[in-house]
Coordinates of C-alpha atoms in Angstrom, one line a residue:
M1 CA 117.0 -8.4 228.9
F2 CA 118.5 -8.7 232.4
P3 CA 117.7 -6.7 235.6
L4 CA 119.6 -3.4 235.9
E5 CA 121.8 -4.7 238.8
I6 CA 123.1 -7.5 236.5
E7 CA 123.6 -5.2 233.6
T8 CA 125.6 -2.8 235.9
L9 CA 127.7 -5.6 237.3
A10 CA 128.4 -6.8 233.8
R11 CA 129.4 -3.3 232.6
L12 CA 131.7 -2.7 235.5
L13 CA 133.2 -6.2 234.9
I14 CA 133.9 -5.6 231.2
D15 CA 135.5 -2.2 232.0
E16 CA 137.7 -3.6 234.7
A17 CA 138.8 -6.5 232.7
R18 CA 139.5 -4.4 229.7
Q19 CA 141.7 -2.0 231.9
K20 CA 143.8 -5.1 232.9
S21 CA 143.7 -6.9 229.6
L22 CA 142.1 -9.9 231.0
R23 CA 139.9 -12.4 228.9
L24 CA 137.0 -14.0 230.8
V25 CA 135.5 -17.5 230.4
T26 CA 132.4 -19.0 231.8
A27 CA 131.5 -22.6 232.6
E28 CA 127.9 -23.0 233.5
S29 CA 125.5 -25.7 234.4
C30 CA 122.3 -24.6 236.2
T31 CA 122.4 -21.1 234.6
G32 CA 122.6 -22.6 231.0
G33 CA 124.7 -19.7 229.7
L34 CA 123.1 -16.8 231.5
V35 CA 126.3 -15.4 232.8
A36 CA 127.8 -15.4 229.4
G37 CA 124.6 -13.8 228.1
A38 CA 124.8 -11.1 230.7
I39 CA 128.3 -10.2 229.7
C40 CA 127.6 -10.4 226.0
A41 CA 124.5 -8.3 226.3
I42 CA 126.9 -5.3 227.0
S43 CA 128.5 -3.5 224.1
G44 CA 132.2 -4.0 224.2
A45 CA 132.1 -7.4 225.8
S46 CA 134.1 -8.8 222.7
D47 CA 137.1 -6.9 224.2
V48 CA 137.2 -9.2 227.2
F49 CA 134.9 -12.3 226.7
E50 CA 136.8 -15.3 225.4
R51 CA 134.3 -18.1 225.5
G52 CA 131.6 -19.9 227.4
F53 CA 131.0 -23.5 228.2
V54 CA 127.4 -24.7 228.9
T55 CA 128.0 -28.1 230.5
Y56 CA 124.6 -29.1 231.6
T57 CA 125.2 -32.9 231.7
N58 CA 127.9 -34.7 233.7
R59 CA 129.2 -36.0 230.4
A60 CA 129.6 -32.4 229.1
K61 CA 131.4 -31.5 232.3
S62 CA 133.8 -34.4 231.7
E63 CA 134.3 -34.0 227.9
M64 CA 134.6 -30.2 227.7
L65 CA 136.1 -29.3 231.1
G66 CA 138.1 -32.5 232.1
V67 CA 136.0 -33.2 235.2
P68 CA 136.6 -37.0 235.9
G69 CA 133.5 -39.0 236.0
D70 CA 134.5 -40.7 239.1
V71 CA 134.8 -37.2 240.9
I72 CA 131.2 -36.4 239.8
A73 CA 130.0 -40.0 240.9
D74 CA 131.7 -39.5 244.3
H75 CA 130.8 -36.0 245.1
G76 CA 127.9 -35.2 242.9
A77 CA 127.8 -32.7 240.1
V78 CA 126.5 -30.0 242.6
S79 CA 129.6 -29.9 244.8
E80 CA 132.5 -27.7 245.7
V81 CA 135.1 -30.1 244.0
V82 CA 133.1 -30.1 240.7
A83 CA 132.8 -26.4 240.7
R84 CA 136.5 -25.9 241.3
M85 CA 137.4 -28.4 238.6
M86 CA 134.9 -26.8 236.2
A87 CA 136.6 -23.4 236.7
E88 CA 140.1 -24.8 236.3
G89 CA 139.1 -26.9 233.3
A90 CA 137.6 -23.7 231.6
L91 CA 140.9 -22.0 231.9
E92 CA 142.7 -24.9 230.6
A93 CA 140.3 -25.4 227.6
S94 CA 140.5 -21.7 226.6
N95 CA 142.7 -18.7 226.0
G96 CA 141.2 -17.0 229.1
H97 CA 142.8 -15.5 232.2
V98 CA 139.8 -15.7 234.6
A99 CA 137.1 -18.3 234.6
V100 CA 133.9 -18.7 236.7
S101 CA 131.9 -21.8 237.1
I102 CA 128.4 -22.6 238.3
T103 CA 126.8 -25.9 239.2
G104 CA 123.6 -26.2 241.2
V105 CA 120.0 -27.0 241.7
A106 CA 117.9 -24.3 240.1
G107 CA 114.5 -26.1 240.7
P108 CA 111.7 -26.4 240.9
G109 CA 112.5 -30.1 241.0
G110 CA 115.7 -31.9 241.5
G111 CA 116.4 -31.0 245.1
S112 CA 117.1 -33.3 247.9
P113 CA 117.5 -33.0 251.7
L114 CA 121.3 -32.6 251.3
K115 CA 121.1 -30.4 248.2
P116 CA 117.7 -28.5 248.3
V117 CA 116.6 -26.3 245.4
G118 CA 118.7 -23.1 245.5
T119 CA 121.9 -24.9 246.3
V120 CA 124.7 -23.5 244.2
H121 CA 128.5 -23.9 244.1
L122 CA 130.5 -21.3 242.3
A123 CA 134.1 -21.1 241.7
V124 CA 136.6 -18.6 240.1
A125 CA 140.0 -19.7 238.8
R126 CA 142.6 -17.2 237.7
A127 CA 146.1 -18.2 236.4
N128 CA 148.7 -18.3 239.1
R129 CA 146.1 -17.8 241.9
S130 CA 144.1 -20.1 244.2
V131 CA 140.7 -21.1 243.1
V132 CA 138.0 -19.3 245.1
H133 CA 134.7 -21.1 246.0
R134 CA 131.4 -20.1 247.3
H135 CA 128.4 -22.3 248.3
E136 CA 125.2 -20.5 248.3
R137 CA 121.7 -21.4 249.2
F138 CA 119.5 -19.0 247.3
A139 CA 116.0 -18.7 248.4
G140 CA 113.2 -17.2 246.1
G141 CA 111.3 -20.3 245.3
T142 CA 111.5 -20.0 241.5
R143 CA 113.9 -21.3 239.0
E144 CA 114.4 -17.7 237.5
A145 CA 115.2 -16.3 241.1
V146 CA 117.9 -18.9 241.7
Q147 CA 119.4 -18.5 238.4
L148 CA 119.5 -14.7 238.5
A149 CA 121.0 -14.8 242.0
A150 CA 123.6 -17.2 240.8
V151 CA 124.4 -15.0 237.8
R152 CA 124.7 -11.9 240.1
T153 CA 127.1 -13.8 242.3
A154 CA 129.1 -15.1 239.4
L155 CA 129.6 -11.5 238.2
E156 CA 130.5 -10.2 241.6
M157 CA 133.2 -13.1 242.0
L158 CA 134.6 -12.3 238.6
R159 CA 135.0 -8.7 239.5
E160 CA 136.9 -9.7 242.8
A161 CA 139.2 -11.8 240.8
V162 CA 139.9 -9.2 238.2
A163 CA 140.6 -6.6 240.9

C-alpha cells in the first residue's frame, strides 16, 4: 500500500516505541490520515498506536485539538504555531506519549506566493520535552508526492522523538 521506505520507517518506529512502552498519536491535515495509515498498515501497530486525528478544517483543528480560532486567523492554518499547537493538543486529547502533527499545502491548488504548494509544517510533541518543529518545502509537483514526503518526514520525526 505504501512505498517500501515508508513501510520500513513505520516498522522501525513501531519496534522502537514498543521497546520504550510509548503510545503514538497523529494529528493530520494535508495528509488526511496517511501517517496513521502507514503505521496501522504494519502488524503489531496496536501495541503502540493510540489514535489519530484528521483535522482537515480549521474548525476541526479548534474543536478536536484546541487550536484557538484567532491563532489560525492570525497565522494561517499552515504555520509553525498551528503545527506546534496541533501536536500539543493531540497529546492532551489522548492517552499518548508522543504526537506528530502535519499541516500544509499538498496541491495542486491552494498555494500562494508566501505558502506555495509543497509547504508543510510538522511538529512532534512528547510529554516533558520541547516541541520540535520542521518547515519543509517539498517539491515533486503532485499531491501524492507532497503527501508521501510529509508522511516520510513525520515518521522520521517520530522515530527521533522516541529515541
